[in-house]
mmCIF file of N, CA and C in Angstrom:
data_model
loop_
_atom_site.group_PDB
_atom_site.id
_atom_site.type_symbol
_atom_site.label_atom_id
_atom_site.label_comp_id
_atom_site.label_asym_id
_atom_site.label_seq_id
_atom_site.Cartn_x
_atom_site.Cartn_y
_atom_site.Cartn_z
ATOM 1 N N UNK A 1 58.471 67.158 29.588
ATOM 2 C CA UNK A 1 58.851 66.207 28.583
ATOM 3 C C UNK A 1 59.503 65.009 29.261
ATOM 4 N N UNK A 2 59.154 63.799 28.775
ATOM 5 C CA UNK A 2 59.690 62.576 29.353
ATOM 6 C C UNK A 2 61.052 62.263 28.775
ATOM 7 N N UNK A 3 61.851 61.685 29.590
ATOM 8 C CA UNK A 3 63.156 61.245 29.099
ATOM 9 C C UNK A 3 62.963 60.029 28.204
ATOM 10 N N UNK A 4 63.959 59.729 27.396
ATOM 11 C CA UNK A 4 63.863 58.615 26.465
ATOM 12 C C UNK A 4 63.677 57.275 27.161
ATOM 13 N N UNK A 5 64.203 57.100 28.338
ATOM 14 C CA UNK A 5 64.109 55.814 29.015
ATOM 15 C C UNK A 5 62.880 55.706 29.926
ATOM 16 N N UNK A 6 62.076 56.727 30.019
ATOM 17 C CA UNK A 6 60.887 56.696 30.871
ATOM 18 C C UNK A 6 59.733 56.025 30.118
ATOM 19 N N UNK A 7 58.923 55.311 30.864
ATOM 20 C CA UNK A 7 57.776 54.639 30.250
ATOM 21 C C UNK A 7 56.629 55.618 30.101
ATOM 22 N N UNK A 8 56.127 55.755 28.900
ATOM 23 C CA UNK A 8 54.980 56.628 28.676
ATOM 24 C C UNK A 8 53.824 55.806 28.086
ATOM 25 N N UNK A 9 53.661 54.589 28.625
ATOM 26 C CA UNK A 9 52.633 53.673 28.156
ATOM 27 C C UNK A 9 51.529 53.587 29.197
ATOM 28 N N UNK A 10 50.298 53.592 28.744
ATOM 29 C CA UNK A 10 49.149 53.424 29.631
ATOM 30 C C UNK A 10 48.537 52.062 29.312
ATOM 31 N N UNK A 11 48.299 51.268 30.345
ATOM 32 C CA UNK A 11 47.693 49.955 30.169
ATOM 33 C C UNK A 11 46.248 50.041 30.641
ATOM 34 N N UNK A 12 45.320 49.597 29.801
ATOM 35 C CA UNK A 12 43.894 49.644 30.109
ATOM 36 C C UNK A 12 43.417 48.215 30.341
ATOM 37 N N UNK A 13 42.727 47.999 31.455
ATOM 38 C CA UNK A 13 42.184 46.685 31.763
ATOM 39 C C UNK A 13 40.668 46.731 31.629
ATOM 40 N N UNK A 14 40.117 45.775 30.909
ATOM 41 C CA UNK A 14 38.675 45.661 30.729
ATOM 42 C C UNK A 14 38.298 44.225 31.082
ATOM 43 N N UNK A 15 37.298 44.086 31.912
ATOM 44 C CA UNK A 15 36.846 42.754 32.284
ATOM 45 C C UNK A 15 35.611 42.409 31.467
ATOM 46 N N UNK A 16 35.650 41.260 30.828
ATOM 47 C CA UNK A 16 34.538 40.808 30.013
ATOM 48 C C UNK A 16 33.953 39.563 30.666
ATOM 49 N N UNK A 17 32.656 39.610 30.959
ATOM 50 C CA UNK A 17 31.960 38.469 31.558
ATOM 51 C C UNK A 17 31.188 37.753 30.455
ATOM 52 N N UNK A 18 31.416 36.461 30.339
ATOM 53 C CA UNK A 18 30.720 35.643 29.357
ATOM 54 C C UNK A 18 30.004 34.523 30.095
ATOM 55 N N UNK A 19 28.755 34.291 29.733
ATOM 56 C CA UNK A 19 28.008 33.175 30.313
ATOM 57 C C UNK A 19 27.616 32.239 29.181
ATOM 58 N N UNK A 20 28.060 31.023 29.281
ATOM 59 C CA UNK A 20 27.709 29.987 28.313
ATOM 60 C C UNK A 20 26.720 29.047 28.976
ATOM 61 N N UNK A 21 25.647 28.726 28.273
ATOM 62 C CA UNK A 21 24.661 27.801 28.824
ATOM 63 C C UNK A 21 24.617 26.541 27.977
ATOM 64 N N UNK A 22 24.665 25.413 28.661
ATOM 65 C CA UNK A 22 24.585 24.117 28.010
ATOM 66 C C UNK A 22 23.282 23.461 28.435
ATOM 67 N N UNK A 23 22.495 23.024 27.480
ATOM 68 C CA UNK A 23 21.207 22.403 27.757
ATOM 69 C C UNK A 23 21.257 20.938 27.359
ATOM 70 N N UNK A 24 20.847 20.090 28.279
ATOM 71 C CA UNK A 24 20.827 18.650 28.037
ATOM 72 C C UNK A 24 19.402 18.145 28.170
ATOM 73 N N UNK A 25 18.922 17.469 27.167
ATOM 74 C CA UNK A 25 17.633 16.799 27.226
ATOM 75 C C UNK A 25 17.949 15.326 27.045
ATOM 76 N N UNK A 26 17.900 14.597 28.129
ATOM 77 C CA UNK A 26 18.299 13.195 28.080
ATOM 78 C C UNK A 26 17.294 12.403 27.255
ATOM 79 N N UNK A 27 17.696 12.073 26.071
ATOM 80 C CA UNK A 27 16.841 11.323 25.177
ATOM 81 C C UNK A 27 16.712 9.899 25.706
ATOM 82 N N UNK A 28 15.516 9.456 25.804
ATOM 83 C CA UNK A 28 15.243 8.114 26.322
ATOM 84 C C UNK A 28 15.842 7.926 27.715
ATOM 85 N N UNK A 29 15.853 8.998 28.494
ATOM 86 C CA UNK A 29 16.507 8.972 29.798
ATOM 87 C C UNK A 29 15.943 7.894 30.716
ATOM 88 N N UNK A 30 14.643 7.737 30.712
ATOM 89 C CA UNK A 30 14.038 6.765 31.609
ATOM 90 C C UNK A 30 14.434 5.338 31.231
ATOM 91 N N UNK A 31 14.824 5.134 29.972
ATOM 92 C CA UNK A 31 15.199 3.792 29.513
ATOM 93 C C UNK A 31 16.642 3.428 29.842
ATOM 94 N N UNK A 32 17.435 4.388 30.280
ATOM 95 C CA UNK A 32 18.871 4.137 30.449
ATOM 96 C C UNK A 32 19.322 4.042 31.904
ATOM 97 N N UNK A 33 18.403 4.023 32.833
ATOM 98 C CA UNK A 33 18.767 3.952 34.252
ATOM 99 C C UNK A 33 19.039 2.495 34.616
ATOM 100 N N UNK A 34 20.303 2.156 34.950
ATOM 101 C CA UNK A 34 20.614 0.769 35.322
ATOM 102 C C UNK A 34 20.051 0.429 36.711
ATOM 103 N N UNK A 35 19.326 -0.663 36.785
ATOM 104 C CA UNK A 35 18.670 -1.054 38.034
ATOM 105 C C UNK A 35 19.654 -1.201 39.191
ATOM 106 N N UNK A 36 20.783 -1.837 38.933
ATOM 107 C CA UNK A 36 21.750 -2.096 40.005
ATOM 108 C C UNK A 36 22.245 -0.788 40.641
ATOM 109 N N UNK A 37 22.612 0.189 39.799
ATOM 110 C CA UNK A 37 23.097 1.476 40.334
ATOM 111 C C UNK A 37 21.978 2.252 41.022
ATOM 112 N N UNK A 38 20.774 2.181 40.465
ATOM 113 C CA UNK A 38 19.639 2.861 41.089
ATOM 114 C C UNK A 38 19.383 2.305 42.488
ATOM 115 N N UNK A 39 19.397 0.980 42.607
ATOM 116 C CA UNK A 39 19.168 0.370 43.922
ATOM 117 C C UNK A 39 20.286 0.710 44.909
ATOM 118 N N UNK A 40 21.525 0.834 44.430
ATOM 119 C CA UNK A 40 22.622 1.258 45.306
ATOM 120 C C UNK A 40 22.368 2.674 45.824
ATOM 121 N N UNK A 41 21.895 3.544 44.962
ATOM 122 C CA UNK A 41 21.610 4.918 45.382
ATOM 123 C C UNK A 41 20.451 4.959 46.377
ATOM 124 N N UNK A 42 19.448 4.137 46.161
ATOM 125 C CA UNK A 42 18.309 4.093 47.083
ATOM 126 C C UNK A 42 18.763 3.598 48.449
ATOM 127 N N UNK A 43 19.605 2.571 48.466
ATOM 128 C CA UNK A 43 20.141 2.085 49.752
ATOM 129 C C UNK A 43 20.988 3.156 50.429
ATOM 130 N N UNK A 44 21.719 3.941 49.619
ATOM 131 C CA UNK A 44 22.557 5.005 50.156
ATOM 132 C C UNK A 44 21.767 6.144 50.780
ATOM 133 N N UNK A 45 20.500 6.269 50.411
ATOM 134 C CA UNK A 45 19.652 7.306 51.002
ATOM 135 C C UNK A 45 19.203 6.948 52.414
ATOM 136 N N UNK A 46 19.401 5.692 52.807
ATOM 137 C CA UNK A 46 19.033 5.268 54.154
ATOM 138 C C UNK A 46 17.536 5.108 54.342
ATOM 139 N N UNK A 47 16.825 4.724 53.296
ATOM 140 C CA UNK A 47 15.372 4.565 53.386
ATOM 141 C C UNK A 47 14.942 3.271 54.054
ATOM 142 N N UNK A 48 15.884 2.407 54.331
ATOM 143 C CA UNK A 48 15.559 1.158 55.001
ATOM 144 C C UNK A 48 15.505 -0.001 54.039
ATOM 145 N N UNK A 49 15.696 -1.184 54.590
ATOM 146 C CA UNK A 49 15.768 -2.399 53.788
ATOM 147 C C UNK A 49 14.414 -2.765 53.175
ATOM 148 N N UNK A 50 13.330 -2.485 53.867
ATOM 149 C CA UNK A 50 11.997 -2.835 53.364
ATOM 150 C C UNK A 50 11.688 -2.060 52.086
ATOM 151 N N UNK A 51 11.949 -0.763 52.085
ATOM 152 C CA UNK A 51 11.675 0.059 50.900
ATOM 153 C C UNK A 51 12.613 -0.321 49.761
ATOM 154 N N UNK A 52 13.891 -0.527 50.065
ATOM 155 C CA UNK A 52 14.847 -0.934 49.027
ATOM 156 C C UNK A 52 14.426 -2.254 48.378
ATOM 157 N N UNK A 53 14.009 -3.203 49.189
ATOM 158 C CA UNK A 53 13.568 -4.499 48.673
ATOM 159 C C UNK A 53 12.299 -4.337 47.838
ATOM 160 N N UNK A 54 11.370 -3.532 48.324
ATOM 161 C CA UNK A 54 10.112 -3.311 47.608
ATOM 162 C C UNK A 54 10.370 -2.698 46.223
ATOM 163 N N UNK A 55 11.247 -1.684 46.160
ATOM 164 C CA UNK A 55 11.566 -1.055 44.870
ATOM 165 C C UNK A 55 12.321 -2.035 43.981
ATOM 166 N N UNK A 56 13.223 -2.814 44.562
ATOM 167 C CA UNK A 56 13.934 -3.838 43.793
ATOM 168 C C UNK A 56 12.976 -4.840 43.170
ATOM 169 N N UNK A 57 11.967 -5.265 43.939
ATOM 170 C CA UNK A 57 10.960 -6.192 43.414
ATOM 171 C C UNK A 57 10.137 -5.534 42.304
ATOM 172 N N UNK A 58 9.900 -4.238 42.434
ATOM 173 C CA UNK A 58 9.155 -3.486 41.420
ATOM 174 C C UNK A 58 9.919 -3.442 40.091
ATOM 175 N N UNK A 59 11.243 -3.321 40.177
ATOM 176 C CA UNK A 59 12.067 -3.187 38.967
ATOM 177 C C UNK A 59 12.461 -4.517 38.342
ATOM 178 N N UNK A 60 12.712 -5.502 39.168
ATOM 179 C CA UNK A 60 13.277 -6.758 38.665
ATOM 180 C C UNK A 60 12.188 -7.704 38.177
ATOM 181 N N UNK A 61 12.613 -8.628 37.329
ATOM 182 C CA UNK A 61 11.685 -9.624 36.820
ATOM 183 C C UNK A 61 10.885 -9.136 35.614
ATOM 184 N N UNK A 62 11.244 -7.988 35.059
ATOM 185 C CA UNK A 62 10.546 -7.471 33.881
ATOM 186 C C UNK A 62 11.192 -8.046 32.630
ATOM 187 N N UNK A 63 10.367 -8.316 31.646
ATOM 188 C CA UNK A 63 10.846 -8.845 30.367
ATOM 189 C C UNK A 63 10.239 -8.028 29.248
ATOM 190 N N UNK A 64 10.890 -8.085 28.088
ATOM 191 C CA UNK A 64 10.349 -7.379 26.939
ATOM 192 C C UNK A 64 10.688 -8.116 25.661
ATOM 193 N N UNK A 65 9.906 -7.818 24.635
ATOM 194 C CA UNK A 65 10.211 -8.301 23.287
ATOM 195 C C UNK A 65 9.712 -7.235 22.322
ATOM 196 N N UNK A 66 10.213 -7.263 21.122
ATOM 197 C CA UNK A 66 9.813 -6.271 20.127
ATOM 198 C C UNK A 66 9.152 -6.970 18.946
ATOM 199 N N UNK A 67 8.336 -6.201 18.248
ATOM 200 C CA UNK A 67 7.653 -6.714 17.062
ATOM 201 C C UNK A 67 7.983 -5.811 15.884
ATOM 202 N N UNK A 68 8.517 -6.396 14.823
ATOM 203 C CA UNK A 68 8.821 -5.658 13.607
ATOM 204 C C UNK A 68 8.119 -6.359 12.452
ATOM 205 N N UNK A 69 7.178 -5.647 11.843
ATOM 206 C CA UNK A 69 6.417 -6.191 10.692
ATOM 207 C C UNK A 69 5.821 -7.577 10.977
ATOM 208 N N UNK A 70 5.291 -7.721 12.164
ATOM 209 C CA UNK A 70 4.622 -8.969 12.514
ATOM 210 C C UNK A 70 5.524 -10.060 13.056
ATOM 211 N N UNK A 71 6.839 -9.857 13.065
ATOM 212 C CA UNK A 71 7.776 -10.841 13.612
ATOM 213 C C UNK A 71 8.218 -10.397 15.004
ATOM 214 N N UNK A 72 8.151 -11.326 15.945
ATOM 215 C CA UNK A 72 8.504 -11.019 17.326
ATOM 216 C C UNK A 72 9.892 -11.544 17.677
ATOM 217 N N UNK A 73 10.584 -10.795 18.489
ATOM 218 C CA UNK A 73 11.869 -11.251 19.013
ATOM 219 C C UNK A 73 11.617 -12.189 20.186
ATOM 220 N N UNK A 74 12.682 -12.746 20.724
ATOM 221 C CA UNK A 74 12.560 -13.561 21.936
ATOM 222 C C UNK A 74 12.445 -12.618 23.140
ATOM 223 N N UNK A 75 11.898 -13.121 24.216
ATOM 224 C CA UNK A 75 11.806 -12.330 25.449
ATOM 225 C C UNK A 75 13.204 -12.154 26.044
ATOM 226 N N UNK A 76 13.504 -10.951 26.513
ATOM 227 C CA UNK A 76 14.778 -10.707 27.204
ATOM 228 C C UNK A 76 14.497 -9.986 28.521
ATOM 229 N N UNK A 77 15.429 -10.142 29.460
ATOM 230 C CA UNK A 77 15.304 -9.461 30.753
ATOM 231 C C UNK A 77 15.589 -7.978 30.574
ATOM 232 N N UNK A 78 14.827 -7.157 31.273
ATOM 233 C CA UNK A 78 15.048 -5.708 31.268
ATOM 234 C C UNK A 78 15.936 -5.396 32.470
ATOM 235 N N UNK A 79 17.145 -4.888 32.199
ATOM 236 C CA UNK A 79 18.085 -4.600 33.296
ATOM 237 C C UNK A 79 18.286 -3.108 33.517
ATOM 238 N N UNK A 80 17.696 -2.290 32.644
ATOM 239 C CA UNK A 80 17.803 -0.847 32.858
ATOM 240 C C UNK A 80 16.565 -0.156 32.302
ATOM 241 N N UNK A 81 15.935 0.599 33.139
ATOM 242 C CA UNK A 81 14.860 1.532 32.831
ATOM 243 C C UNK A 81 14.075 1.779 34.106
ATOM 244 N N UNK A 82 13.336 2.843 34.113
ATOM 245 C CA UNK A 82 12.330 3.032 35.140
ATOM 246 C C UNK A 82 11.000 3.000 34.397
ATOM 247 N N UNK A 83 10.054 2.218 34.885
ATOM 248 C CA UNK A 83 8.796 2.034 34.161
ATOM 249 C C UNK A 83 8.063 3.359 33.930
ATOM 250 N N UNK A 84 7.801 3.639 32.677
ATOM 251 C CA UNK A 84 7.069 4.848 32.322
ATOM 252 C C UNK A 84 5.578 4.578 32.457
ATOM 253 N N UNK A 85 4.854 5.627 32.748
ATOM 254 C CA UNK A 85 3.417 5.472 32.937
ATOM 255 C C UNK A 85 3.059 5.093 34.356
ATOM 256 N N UNK A 86 4.064 4.900 35.194
ATOM 257 C CA UNK A 86 3.808 4.592 36.598
ATOM 258 C C UNK A 86 4.043 5.850 37.427
ATOM 259 N N UNK A 87 3.477 5.886 38.594
ATOM 260 C CA UNK A 87 3.698 7.018 39.506
ATOM 261 C C UNK A 87 5.119 6.972 40.048
ATOM 262 N N UNK A 88 5.634 5.787 40.256
ATOM 263 C CA UNK A 88 6.955 5.612 40.857
ATOM 264 C C UNK A 88 8.097 5.894 39.875
ATOM 265 N N UNK A 89 7.887 5.707 38.569
ATOM 266 C CA UNK A 89 8.932 5.867 37.561
ATOM 267 C C UNK A 89 9.649 7.202 37.600
ATOM 268 N N UNK A 90 8.923 8.337 37.507
ATOM 269 C CA UNK A 90 9.605 9.639 37.557
ATOM 270 C C UNK A 90 10.357 9.872 38.870
ATOM 271 N N UNK A 91 9.808 9.394 39.974
ATOM 272 C CA UNK A 91 10.492 9.532 41.263
ATOM 273 C C UNK A 91 11.807 8.754 41.265
ATOM 274 N N UNK A 92 11.802 7.557 40.707
ATOM 275 C CA UNK A 92 13.032 6.762 40.637
ATOM 276 C C UNK A 92 14.076 7.438 39.760
ATOM 277 N N UNK A 93 13.637 8.047 38.663
ATOM 278 C CA UNK A 93 14.580 8.761 37.803
ATOM 279 C C UNK A 93 15.204 9.936 38.561
ATOM 280 N N UNK A 94 14.388 10.689 39.296
ATOM 281 C CA UNK A 94 14.915 11.821 40.064
ATOM 282 C C UNK A 94 15.888 11.363 41.144
ATOM 283 N N UNK A 95 15.613 10.234 41.766
ATOM 284 C CA UNK A 95 16.561 9.683 42.745
ATOM 285 C C UNK A 95 17.883 9.361 42.056
ATOM 286 N N UNK A 96 17.802 8.834 40.842
ATOM 287 C CA UNK A 96 19.012 8.452 40.118
ATOM 288 C C UNK A 96 19.881 9.659 39.771
ATOM 289 N N UNK A 97 19.281 10.789 39.394
ATOM 290 C CA UNK A 97 20.061 11.956 38.949
ATOM 291 C C UNK A 97 20.225 13.023 40.026
ATOM 292 N N UNK A 98 19.666 12.831 41.203
ATOM 293 C CA UNK A 98 19.663 13.883 42.219
ATOM 294 C C UNK A 98 21.040 14.299 42.705
ATOM 295 N N UNK A 99 22.061 13.484 42.530
ATOM 296 C CA UNK A 99 23.403 13.861 42.972
ATOM 297 C C UNK A 99 24.218 14.542 41.871
ATOM 298 N N UNK A 100 23.638 14.767 40.705
ATOM 299 C CA UNK A 100 24.361 15.424 39.612
ATOM 300 C C UNK A 100 24.916 16.798 40.021
ATOM 301 N N UNK A 101 24.153 17.633 40.743
ATOM 302 C CA UNK A 101 24.723 18.926 41.153
ATOM 303 C C UNK A 101 25.976 18.810 42.025
ATOM 304 N N UNK A 102 26.153 17.686 42.699
ATOM 305 C CA UNK A 102 27.355 17.478 43.511
ATOM 306 C C UNK A 102 28.605 17.347 42.642
ATOM 307 N N UNK A 103 28.428 16.954 41.392
ATOM 308 C CA UNK A 103 29.546 16.716 40.482
ATOM 309 C C UNK A 103 29.819 17.895 39.561
ATOM 310 N N UNK A 104 28.910 18.859 39.505
ATOM 311 C CA UNK A 104 29.052 20.005 38.608
ATOM 312 C C UNK A 104 29.383 21.236 39.449
ATOM 313 N N UNK A 105 30.445 21.928 39.092
ATOM 314 C CA UNK A 105 30.905 23.062 39.887
ATOM 315 C C UNK A 105 30.288 24.385 39.455
ATOM 316 N N UNK A 106 29.451 24.362 38.424
ATOM 317 C CA UNK A 106 28.834 25.579 37.916
ATOM 318 C C UNK A 106 27.358 25.598 38.293
ATOM 319 N N UNK A 107 26.674 26.644 37.883
ATOM 320 C CA UNK A 107 25.247 26.750 38.139
ATOM 321 C C UNK A 107 24.504 25.667 37.357
ATOM 322 N N UNK A 108 23.629 24.941 38.034
ATOM 323 C CA UNK A 108 22.898 23.862 37.375
ATOM 324 C C UNK A 108 21.430 23.939 37.764
ATOM 325 N N UNK A 109 20.564 23.782 36.780
ATOM 326 C CA UNK A 109 19.115 23.750 36.993
ATOM 327 C C UNK A 109 18.604 22.456 36.395
ATOM 328 N N UNK A 110 17.769 21.741 37.149
ATOM 329 C CA UNK A 110 17.261 20.463 36.672
ATOM 330 C C UNK A 110 15.741 20.437 36.784
ATOM 331 N N UNK A 111 15.104 19.866 35.774
ATOM 332 C CA UNK A 111 13.666 19.621 35.811
ATOM 333 C C UNK A 111 13.410 18.336 35.032
ATOM 334 N N UNK A 112 12.925 17.326 35.715
ATOM 335 C CA UNK A 112 12.660 16.013 35.116
ATOM 336 C C UNK A 112 13.908 15.524 34.384
ATOM 337 N N UNK A 113 13.837 15.351 33.064
ATOM 338 C CA UNK A 113 15.004 14.852 32.333
ATOM 339 C C UNK A 113 15.711 15.956 31.559
ATOM 340 N N UNK A 114 15.462 17.216 31.922
ATOM 341 C CA UNK A 114 16.146 18.355 31.304
ATOM 342 C C UNK A 114 17.118 18.968 32.307
ATOM 343 N N UNK A 115 18.304 19.298 31.835
ATOM 344 C CA UNK A 115 19.327 19.903 32.690
ATOM 345 C C UNK A 115 19.957 21.075 31.964
ATOM 346 N N UNK A 116 20.134 22.189 32.680
ATOM 347 C CA UNK A 116 20.827 23.351 32.131
ATOM 348 C C UNK A 116 22.005 23.678 33.040
ATOM 349 N N UNK A 117 23.169 23.845 32.422
ATOM 350 C CA UNK A 117 24.376 24.199 33.162
ATOM 351 C C UNK A 117 24.881 25.526 32.608
ATOM 352 N N UNK A 118 25.079 26.491 33.494
ATOM 353 C CA UNK A 118 25.597 27.797 33.087
ATOM 354 C C UNK A 118 27.037 27.932 33.576
ATOM 355 N N UNK A 119 27.906 28.324 32.667
ATOM 356 C CA UNK A 119 29.325 28.480 32.978
ATOM 357 C C UNK A 119 29.687 29.947 32.801
ATOM 358 N N UNK A 120 30.195 30.554 33.849
ATOM 359 C CA UNK A 120 30.635 31.949 33.786
ATOM 360 C C UNK A 120 32.136 31.996 33.581
ATOM 361 N N UNK A 121 32.562 32.774 32.616
ATOM 362 C CA UNK A 121 33.992 32.960 32.410
ATOM 363 C C UNK A 121 34.270 34.451 32.395
ATOM 364 N N UNK A 122 35.374 34.828 32.993
ATOM 365 C CA UNK A 122 35.780 36.228 33.010
ATOM 366 C C UNK A 122 37.122 36.347 32.316
ATOM 367 N N UNK A 123 37.204 37.290 31.403
ATOM 368 C CA UNK A 123 38.430 37.524 30.685
ATOM 369 C C UNK A 123 38.888 38.939 30.994
ATOM 370 N N UNK A 124 40.162 39.114 31.178
ATOM 371 C CA UNK A 124 40.735 40.421 31.414
ATOM 372 C C UNK A 124 41.832 40.663 30.391
ATOM 373 N N UNK A 125 41.425 40.975 29.191
ATOM 374 C CA UNK A 125 42.467 41.286 28.186
ATOM 375 C C UNK A 125 43.060 42.655 28.471
ATOM 376 N N UNK A 126 44.293 42.831 28.187
ATOM 377 C CA UNK A 126 44.906 44.133 28.407
ATOM 378 C C UNK A 126 45.251 44.748 27.045
ATOM 379 N N UNK A 127 45.058 46.024 26.968
ATOM 380 C CA UNK A 127 45.420 46.769 25.759
ATOM 381 C C UNK A 127 46.420 47.832 26.140
ATOM 382 N N UNK A 128 47.331 48.047 25.286
ATOM 383 C CA UNK A 128 48.335 49.074 25.534
ATOM 384 C C UNK A 128 48.040 50.267 24.651
ATOM 385 N N UNK A 129 48.008 51.431 25.270
ATOM 386 C CA UNK A 129 47.783 52.670 24.519
ATOM 387 C C UNK A 129 49.089 53.433 24.440
#
């Protein structure tokens, strides 16, 4: 028999593993790549001045206008996007997002403009019996 001041409590530890997955589908992702930042990243890859200049010439000097019910807007300069329908466009987008895993500390999977991040959390609640 235990004395009144003795502890007769049993503590049970259970570890619970939870995995949360976050899925990102960048809507209009190719339209939101700023040319200036993209060119900085290309220069940072060390591909050389000729390639950086060539890609800069490919991106710059583009204009666009929209038509709504037969009325056209004025032409404006395009300062962000990678041209869709081109062979180079998807490659430029991948160059732009390729450093994302460096900023995420969890498991990350990327394919084109889709990204999945998995976060593992462990909980150790204690119960007293």
